[in-house]
Amino acid sequence: MLKEFARRGVITAGLEASHLLQRAGAMASARGLGAIFTLHHVRPFVPTPTDVNEHLEITPEFLDAAIRQLKADGYRFVPLEEVPALLHSPEPGRPFAAFTLDDGYRNNRDHALPVFERHSVPFTVFVCRGFSERSHTIWWETAAAILCQQRRVDLSGSEPIVRDVRTGAEMRAAFRGMADAICAEGEDAMIEKLDRAAVAIGIDPKAIVDDLVMSGEELAAFARYPLVTLGAHSVSHRSLGFLDPATIAAEVCRSADYVEEIAGRRPAAFAYPYGDGRSVTKESIRAVEDAGCRLAVTTSPGTLNNQSSGHLFRLPRISLNGFYQKRRYVSALASGIPFRLKG
């Protein structure tokens, strides 16, 4: 637990330092042409016995504050699909911001949409077909539900073994252990073992998905809102880098087909599952291009600059993290300074 608090303390200190540098006008060029922000859950905060997924959620109040801060900093808000044109023909001194939300959670409609409408801010929601069709489960939500019962699952053997945990530190360590086992080759088998263990202690992983994620019908209605655009986010949310080229192509194309069926138009954008080296590979980039998308986003942090137009299929995004919900941090992140300091 001390290591976790220390890590958060370092990040907080970095954000505070970046805020001060940004206020002082230092490294102004780091802001670049604009930024793409990424979110997951937007909902009122409800305490739970474990905070392992708390970084994936922000409150509607913080989203409102973030938009207000970006407005104050001179940002204009644009649809994600306009980013390639803006990078090819930039307007100096007029930075842009695009908002994206991953996985298609119902709270994006119930809690994020009213905030975006209040400010007339367009946004893109990346749809995972398997979640929407209820054919795949969300392992990190299943793991959190297990931990809330003060249990963990050992996935190292041929059969999952459920063990007890007691403290918050033990829960976080248990989550890391489950995540490490799942985020590797054989992801499908590990998730299946996790799901079986959950069912054995009375947790229904499919019910979790049904409770959290919009169905196809809901997404179709959601897409009719003027500010909403849907993007593709794979079928299974597996790490694409561990899959063969044919399976990668199917994951990308079938998810784009699904969005087209729902929204009536081919998605312009794709978000790689996990957004890092587990999924962003030459093969996955080729599959995204072949599927007819015009850009793709990662979770690599950074702002957009003059060189970004040459990397449209691996654009960086800035995460609005639930652990750091302060308005001044939004300016610091958008400035690009934290990523320069880290480098």
CSV table of C-alpha atoms in Angstrom, one decimal:
chain,number,residue,atom,x,y,z
A,1,MET,CA,0.0,0.0,0.0
A,2,LEU,CA,2.9,2.4,0.8
A,3,LYS,CA,4.3,1.9,-2.7
A,4,GLU,CA,0.9,2.7,-4.3
A,5,PHE,CA,0.5,5.8,-2.2
A,6,ALA,CA,4.0,6.8,-3.1
A,7,ARG,CA,3.4,6.3,-6.8
A,8,ARG,CA,0.2,8.5,-6.6
A,9,GLY,CA,2.2,11.0,-4.6
A,10,VAL,CA,4.8,11.3,-7.3
A,11,ILE,CA,2.2,11.7,-10.0
A,12,THR,CA,0.4,14.4,-8.0
A,13,ALA,CA,3.6,16.2,-7.4
A,14,GLY,CA,4.3,16.1,-11.1
A,15,LEU,CA,0.9,17.5,-12.0
A,16,GLU,CA,1.3,20.3,-9.4
A,17,ALA,CA,4.8,21.1,-10.8
A,18,SER,CA,3.4,21.0,-14.4
A,19,HIS,CA,0.5,23.3,-13.3
A,20,LEU,CA,3.0,25.9,-11.9
A,21,LEU,CA,5.1,25.7,-15.1
A,22,GLN,CA,2.1,26.1,-17.2
A,23,ARG,CA,0.9,29.1,-15.2
A,24,ALA,CA,4.4,30.6,-15.6
A,25,GLY,CA,4.3,30.2,-19.4
A,26,ALA,CA,7.2,27.8,-19.4
A,27,MET,CA,7.4,25.2,-22.2
A,28,ALA,CA,4.4,26.8,-23.9
A,29,SER,CA,5.3,25.1,-27.2
A,30,ALA,CA,4.6,21.7,-25.5
A,31,ARG,CA,0.8,22.4,-25.9
A,32,GLY,CA,1.1,21.8,-29.6
A,33,LEU,CA,-1.9,21.9,-31.9
A,34,GLY,CA,-4.4,20.1,-29.7
A,35,ALA,CA,-5.2,17.1,-27.6
A,36,ILE,CA,-7.5,14.1,-27.6
A,37,PHE,CA,-8.9,13.2,-24.2
A,38,THR,CA,-10.0,9.7,-23.1
A,39,LEU,CA,-12.5,8.7,-20.5
A,40,HIS,CA,-14.4,5.5,-19.5
A,41,HIS,CA,-17.0,5.8,-16.8
A,42,VAL,CA,-18.7,9.2,-16.1
A,43,ARG,CA,-20.9,8.8,-13.0
A,44,PRO,CA,-21.5,10.0,-9.5
A,45,PHE,CA,-18.9,8.6,-7.1
A,46,VAL,CA,-20.0,5.7,-5.0
A,47,PRO,CA,-17.4,4.3,-2.5
A,48,THR,CA,-16.7,0.6,-2.8
A,49,PRO,CA,-14.5,-1.8,-0.8
A,50,THR,CA,-11.8,-1.6,-3.5
A,51,ASP,CA,-10.6,1.2,-5.7
A,52,VAL,CA,-8.8,-0.9,-8.3
A,53,ASN,CA,-10.8,0.6,-11.1
A,54,GLU,CA,-11.3,4.0,-9.7
A,55,HIS,CA,-8.9,5.5,-12.2
A,56,LEU,CA,-11.4,4.6,-14.9
A,57,GLU,CA,-14.1,6.8,-13.7
A,58,ILE,CA,-14.7,10.6,-13.2
A,59,THR,CA,-17.7,12.4,-11.9
A,60,PRO,CA,-20.0,14.5,-14.1
A,61,GLU,CA,-18.9,17.5,-12.0
A,62,PHE,CA,-15.3,17.0,-12.9
A,63,LEU,CA,-16.1,16.6,-16.6
A,64,ASP,CA,-18.0,19.9,-16.4
A,65,ALA,CA,-15.0,21.5,-14.7
A,66,ALA,CA,-12.6,20.1,-17.2
A,67,ILE,CA,-14.5,21.5,-20.2
A,68,ARG,CA,-14.8,24.9,-18.5
A,69,GLN,CA,-11.1,24.9,-17.9
A,70,LEU,CA,-10.3,24.0,-21.5
A,71,LYS,CA,-12.6,26.8,-22.6
A,72,ALA,CA,-10.8,29.2,-20.3
A,73,ASP,CA,-7.5,28.1,-21.8
A,74,GLY,CA,-8.7,28.9,-25.3
A,75,TYR,CA,-9.4,25.4,-26.6
A,76,ARG,CA,-12.1,24.8,-29.3
A,77,PHE,CA,-13.9,21.5,-29.2
A,78,VAL,CA,-14.0,19.4,-32.4
A,79,PRO,CA,-15.3,15.9,-33.4
A,80,LEU,CA,-12.5,13.3,-33.4
A,81,GLU,CA,-13.0,12.6,-37.1
A,82,GLU,CA,-12.0,16.2,-38.0
A,83,VAL,CA,-8.6,15.8,-36.3
A,84,PRO,CA,-6.7,14.6,-39.5
A,85,ALA,CA,-7.8,17.7,-41.4
A,86,LEU,CA,-6.9,20.0,-38.5
A,87,LEU,CA,-3.5,18.5,-38.4
A,88,HIS,CA,-2.9,18.9,-42.1
A,89,SER,CA,-4.1,22.6,-42.0
A,90,PRO,CA,-3.4,23.8,-38.4
A,91,GLU,CA,-4.4,27.2,-37.2
A,92,PRO,CA,-1.6,28.6,-35.0
A,93,GLY,CA,-2.8,29.8,-31.6
A,94,ARG,CA,-6.1,28.0,-31.8
A,95,PRO,CA,-5.6,24.6,-30.1
A,96,PHE,CA,-8.4,22.0,-30.3
A,97,ALA,CA,-9.6,19.3,-28.0
A,98,ALA,CA,-11.5,16.1,-28.9
A,99,PHE,CA,-13.2,14.0,-26.3
A,100,THR,CA,-13.4,10.2,-26.5
A,101,LEU,CA,-15.0,7.5,-24.2
A,102,ASP,CA,-14.1,3.9,-24.4
A,103,ASP,CA,-16.3,0.7,-24.1
A,104,GLY,CA,-19.8,2.1,-24.5
A,105,TYR,CA,-20.9,2.4,-20.9
A,106,ARG,CA,-24.5,3.4,-20.2
A,107,ASN,CA,-23.4,6.2,-17.9
A,108,ASN,CA,-21.8,7.9,-21.0
A,109,ARG,CA,-25.4,8.5,-22.1
A,110,ASP,CA,-27.0,9.1,-18.6
A,111,HIS,CA,-24.3,11.3,-17.1
A,112,ALA,CA,-21.7,12.4,-19.7
A,113,LEU,CA,-24.2,13.4,-22.5
A,114,PRO,CA,-26.0,16.1,-20.4
A,115,VAL,CA,-22.6,17.7,-19.6
A,116,PHE,CA,-21.4,17.6,-23.2
A,117,GLU,CA,-24.8,19.0,-24.4
A,118,ARG,CA,-24.6,21.8,-21.8
A,119,HIS,CA,-21.4,23.0,-23.5
A,120,SER,CA,-22.1,21.9,-27.1
A,121,VAL,CA,-19.0,19.6,-27.0
A,122,PRO,CA,-18.9,16.8,-29.6
A,123,PHE,CA,-17.6,13.4,-28.5
A,124,THR,CA,-16.8,9.9,-29.7
A,125,VAL,CA,-17.8,6.7,-27.9
A,126,PHE,CA,-15.8,3.6,-28.9
A,127,VAL,CA,-18.0,0.5,-29.0
A,128,CYS,CA,-16.7,-3.0,-28.1
A,129,ARG,CA,-19.0,-5.3,-30.1
A,130,GLY,CA,-18.7,-8.2,-27.7
A,131,PHE,CA,-19.7,-6.1,-24.7
A,132,SER,CA,-22.7,-4.6,-26.5
A,133,GLU,CA,-23.9,-8.0,-27.8
A,134,ARG,CA,-23.2,-9.6,-24.4
A,135,SER,CA,-21.0,-12.3,-25.9
A,136,HIS,CA,-17.9,-11.2,-23.9
A,137,THR,CA,-17.3,-10.2,-20.3
A,138,ILE,CA,-15.4,-7.3,-18.9
A,139,TRP,CA,-12.7,-9.0,-16.8
A,140,TRP,CA,-11.5,-5.9,-14.8
A,141,GLU,CA,-15.1,-5.3,-13.7
A,142,THR,CA,-15.5,-9.0,-12.8
A,143,ALA,CA,-12.2,-8.9,-10.9
A,144,ALA,CA,-13.4,-5.9,-8.9
A,145,ALA,CA,-16.7,-7.6,-8.1
A,146,ILE,CA,-14.8,-10.6,-6.8
A,147,LEU,CA,-12.5,-8.4,-4.7
A,148,CYS,CA,-15.5,-6.6,-3.2
A,149,GLN,CA,-16.4,-9.9,-1.7
A,150,GLN,CA,-12.9,-10.0,-0.2
A,151,ARG,CA,-11.9,-12.8,-2.5
A,152,ARG,CA,-9.3,-13.1,-5.2
A,153,VAL,CA,-8.7,-15.7,-7.9
A,154,ASP,CA,-5.4,-17.5,-8.5
A,155,LEU,CA,-5.2,-18.2,-12.2
A,156,SER,CA,-1.8,-19.9,-12.3
A,157,GLY,CA,-3.1,-23.5,-12.3
A,158,SER,CA,-5.3,-25.5,-14.6
A,159,GLU,CA,-8.3,-24.6,-12.5
A,160,PRO,CA,-9.0,-21.2,-10.8
A,161,ILE,CA,-8.6,-21.2,-7.0
A,162,VAL,CA,-10.5,-18.6,-5.0
A,163,ARG,CA,-8.7,-17.3,-1.9
A,164,ASP,CA,-9.6,-14.7,0.7
A,165,VAL,CA,-8.1,-11.2,0.9
A,166,ARG,CA,-8.5,-8.7,3.8
A,167,THR,CA,-6.9,-5.3,3.3
A,168,GLY,CA,-6.9,-2.8,0.6
A,169,ALA,CA,-3.3,-3.4,-0.1
A,170,GLU,CA,-4.0,-7.1,-0.5
A,171,MET,CA,-6.9,-6.3,-2.9
A,172,ARG,CA,-4.7,-4.1,-5.1
A,173,ALA,CA,-1.9,-6.8,-5.2
A,174,ALA,CA,-4.5,-9.4,-6.0
A,175,PHE,CA,-5.9,-7.3,-8.8
A,176,ARG,CA,-2.4,-6.9,-10.3
A,177,GLY,CA,-1.9,-10.6,-10.1
A,178,MET,CA,-5.1,-11.3,-12.0
A,179,ALA,CA,-4.4,-8.6,-14.5
A,180,ASP,CA,-0.8,-9.9,-15.2
A,181,ALA,CA,-2.2,-13.4,-15.8
A,182,ILE,CA,-4.9,-12.1,-18.2
A,183,CYS,CA,-3.0,-9.5,-20.2
A,184,ALA,CA,-0.7,-12.0,-21.9
A,185,GLU,CA,-1.0,-14.9,-24.4
A,186,GLY,CA,-4.0,-17.0,-23.7
A,187,GLU,CA,-6.2,-14.1,-22.6
A,188,ASP,CA,-9.4,-15.9,-23.6
A,189,ALA,CA,-8.6,-18.9,-21.4
A,190,MET,CA,-7.7,-16.8,-18.4
A,191,ILE,CA,-10.9,-14.7,-18.7
A,192,GLU,CA,-12.9,-17.9,-18.9
A,193,LYS,CA,-11.3,-19.2,-15.7
A,194,LEU,CA,-11.9,-15.9,-14.0
A,195,ASP,CA,-15.6,-16.0,-15.0
A,196,ARG,CA,-16.0,-19.6,-13.8
A,197,ALA,CA,-14.6,-18.6,-10.4
A,198,ALA,CA,-16.9,-15.6,-10.2
A,199,VAL,CA,-20.0,-17.8,-10.9
A,200,ALA,CA,-18.9,-20.2,-8.2
A,201,ILE,CA,-19.1,-17.5,-5.6
A,202,GLY,CA,-22.4,-16.1,-6.9
A,203,ILE,CA,-21.2,-13.4,-9.3
A,204,ASP,CA,-22.6,-13.3,-12.9
A,205,PRO,CA,-20.0,-11.7,-15.2
A,206,LYS,CA,-22.6,-11.4,-18.1
A,207,ALA,CA,-25.0,-9.6,-15.7
A,208,ILE,CA,-22.2,-7.1,-15.0
A,209,VAL,CA,-21.9,-6.3,-18.7
A,210,ASP,CA,-25.6,-6.1,-19.1
A,211,ASP,CA,-25.8,-3.6,-16.2
A,212,LEU,CA,-23.0,-1.4,-17.4
A,213,VAL,CA,-22.9,-1.4,-21.2
A,214,MET,CA,-25.4,-0.1,-23.7
A,215,SER,CA,-27.0,-2.7,-26.0
A,216,GLY,CA,-27.1,-2.3,-29.8
A,217,GLU,CA,-30.6,-0.8,-29.6
A,218,GLU,CA,-29.5,1.7,-27.0
A,219,LEU,CA,-26.4,2.6,-29.0
A,220,ALA,CA,-28.5,3.2,-32.2
A,221,ALA,CA,-30.7,5.6,-30.3
A,222,PHE,CA,-27.6,7.2,-28.7
A,223,ALA,CA,-25.9,7.7,-32.0
A,224,ARG,CA,-28.8,9.9,-33.2
A,225,TYR,CA,-27.9,12.7,-30.8
A,226,PRO,CA,-26.1,15.4,-32.8
A,227,LEU,CA,-23.0,15.5,-30.6
A,228,VAL,CA,-22.5,11.8,-30.6
A,229,THR,CA,-20.2,9.8,-32.9
A,230,LEU,CA,-19.5,6.1,-32.5
A,231,GLY,CA,-16.1,4.5,-33.2
A,232,ALA,CA,-15.0,0.9,-33.3
A,233,HIS,CA,-13.1,-0.8,-30.4
A,234,SER,CA,-12.7,-4.5,-31.5
A,235,VAL,CA,-15.0,-7.4,-30.8
A,236,SER,CA,-13.5,-9.0,-27.7
A,237,HIS,CA,-11.2,-6.3,-26.3
A,238,ARG,CA,-8.4,-8.8,-26.4
A,239,SER,CA,-4.7,-7.8,-26.8
A,240,LEU,CA,-4.4,-7.7,-30.6
A,241,GLY,CA,-0.7,-8.3,-30.5
A,242,PHE,CA,-1.1,-11.9,-29.3
A,243,LEU,CA,-3.5,-12.8,-32.2
A,244,ASP,CA,-2.7,-14.0,-35.7
A,245,PRO,CA,-3.3,-11.6,-38.6
A,246,ALA,CA,-6.6,-13.1,-39.7
A,247,THR,CA,-8.0,-12.9,-36.2
A,248,ILE,CA,-6.8,-9.3,-35.9
A,249,ALA,CA,-8.5,-8.4,-39.2
A,250,ALA,CA,-11.7,-10.0,-38.0
A,251,GLU,CA,-11.6,-8.2,-34.6
A,252,VAL,CA,-11.2,-4.8,-36.3
A,253,CYS,CA,-13.5,-5.3,-39.4
A,254,ARG,CA,-16.3,-7.0,-37.5
A,255,SER,CA,-16.4,-4.2,-34.9
A,256,ALA,CA,-16.4,-1.5,-37.7
A,257,ASP,CA,-19.2,-3.5,-39.4
A,258,TYR,CA,-21.2,-3.5,-36.2
A,259,VAL,CA,-20.9,0.3,-35.7
A,260,GLU,CA,-21.9,0.9,-39.3
A,261,GLU,CA,-25.0,-1.3,-38.8
A,262,ILE,CA,-25.9,0.6,-35.6
A,263,ALA,CA,-25.1,4.1,-36.7
A,264,GLY,CA,-25.7,3.9,-40.4
A,265,ARG,CA,-22.2,5.0,-41.3
A,266,ARG,CA,-18.7,3.5,-41.4
A,267,PRO,CA,-16.8,4.6,-38.3
A,268,ALA,CA,-13.9,7.0,-39.0
A,269,ALA,CA,-12.0,6.0,-35.9
A,270,PHE,CA,-10.8,2.9,-34.1
A,271,ALA,CA,-9.5,2.6,-30.5
A,272,TYR,CA,-7.0,-0.2,-29.9
A,273,PRO,CA,-7.9,-2.4,-26.9
A,274,TYR,CA,-5.8,-1.3,-23.9
A,275,GLY,CA,-4.2,1.2,-26.3
A,276,ASP,CA,-0.6,0.2,-25.7
A,277,GLY,CA,2.0,-2.2,-27.2
A,278,ARG,CA,-0.2,-5.1,-26.4
A,279,SER,CA,-2.5,-4.0,-29.3
A,280,VAL,CA,-0.7,-1.3,-31.3
A,281,THR,CA,1.3,-3.3,-33.9
A,282,LYS,CA,2.1,-3.2,-37.6
A,283,GLU,CA,-0.5,-5.9,-38.2
A,284,SER,CA,-3.3,-4.1,-36.2
A,285,ILE,CA,-2.5,-0.8,-37.9
A,286,ARG,CA,-2.8,-2.4,-41.3
A,287,ALA,CA,-6.1,-4.0,-40.2
A,288,VAL,CA,-7.5,-0.7,-39.2
A,289,GLU,CA,-6.6,0.9,-42.5
A,290,ASP,CA,-8.1,-2.0,-44.4
A,291,ALA,CA,-11.3,-1.7,-42.4
A,292,GLY,CA,-11.8,1.8,-43.8
A,293,CYS,CA,-11.0,3.8,-40.7
A,294,ARG,CA,-9.2,7.2,-41.2
A,295,LEU,CA,-7.5,7.3,-37.8
A,296,ALA,CA,-6.8,5.3,-34.7
A,297,VAL,CA,-6.1,6.2,-31.1
A,298,THR,CA,-3.9,4.7,-28.5
A,299,THR,CA,-3.5,5.3,-24.7
A,300,SER,CA,0.0,6.6,-25.1
A,301,PRO,CA,0.0,10.0,-23.4
A,302,GLY,CA,0.8,13.2,-25.3
A,303,THR,CA,-0.4,16.2,-27.2
A,304,LEU,CA,-0.7,16.5,-31.0
A,305,ASN,CA,1.9,18.4,-33.0
A,306,ASN,CA,3.0,19.0,-36.6
A,307,GLN,CA,4.4,15.5,-36.8
A,308,SER,CA,1.1,13.9,-35.8
A,309,SER,CA,-0.4,14.0,-39.3
A,310,GLY,CA,2.2,11.4,-40.3
A,311,HIS,CA,0.9,9.0,-37.5
A,312,LEU,CA,-2.8,9.1,-37.9
A,313,PHE,CA,-3.2,5.4,-36.9
A,314,ARG,CA,-1.4,5.8,-33.6
A,315,LEU,CA,-2.5,9.1,-32.2
A,316,PRO,CA,-1.9,9.7,-28.4
A,317,ARG,CA,-4.6,10.5,-25.9
A,318,ILE,CA,-4.6,12.2,-22.5
A,319,SER,CA,-6.5,10.3,-19.8
A,320,LEU,CA,-8.7,12.1,-17.3
A,321,ASN,CA,-7.9,9.9,-14.4
A,322,GLY,CA,-10.3,9.4,-11.5
A,323,PHE,CA,-7.5,9.7,-8.9
A,324,TYR,CA,-6.6,13.2,-10.0
A,325,GLN,CA,-9.9,15.1,-10.4
A,326,LYS,CA,-8.8,18.7,-10.0
A,327,ARG,CA,-9.5,21.4,-12.5
A,328,ARG,CA,-6.0,22.8,-12.5
A,329,TYR,CA,-4.6,19.4,-13.5
A,330,VAL,CA,-6.6,19.6,-16.8
A,331,SER,CA,-4.6,22.6,-17.9
A,332,ALA,CA,-1.4,20.9,-16.8
A,333,LEU,CA,-2.2,17.8,-18.8
A,334,ALA,CA,-3.4,19.7,-21.9
A,335,SER,CA,-0.1,21.8,-21.9
A,336,GLY,CA,1.9,18.6,-22.5
A,337,ILE,CA,4.3,19.5,-19.8
A,338,PRO,CA,3.9,16.3,-17.7
A,339,PHE,CA,4.8,14.2,-20.6
A,340,ARG,CA,7.9,16.3,-21.3
A,341,LEU,CA,8.9,16.0,-17.6
A,342,LYS,CA,8.4,12.3,-17.7
A,343,GLY,CA,10.5,12.0,-20.8
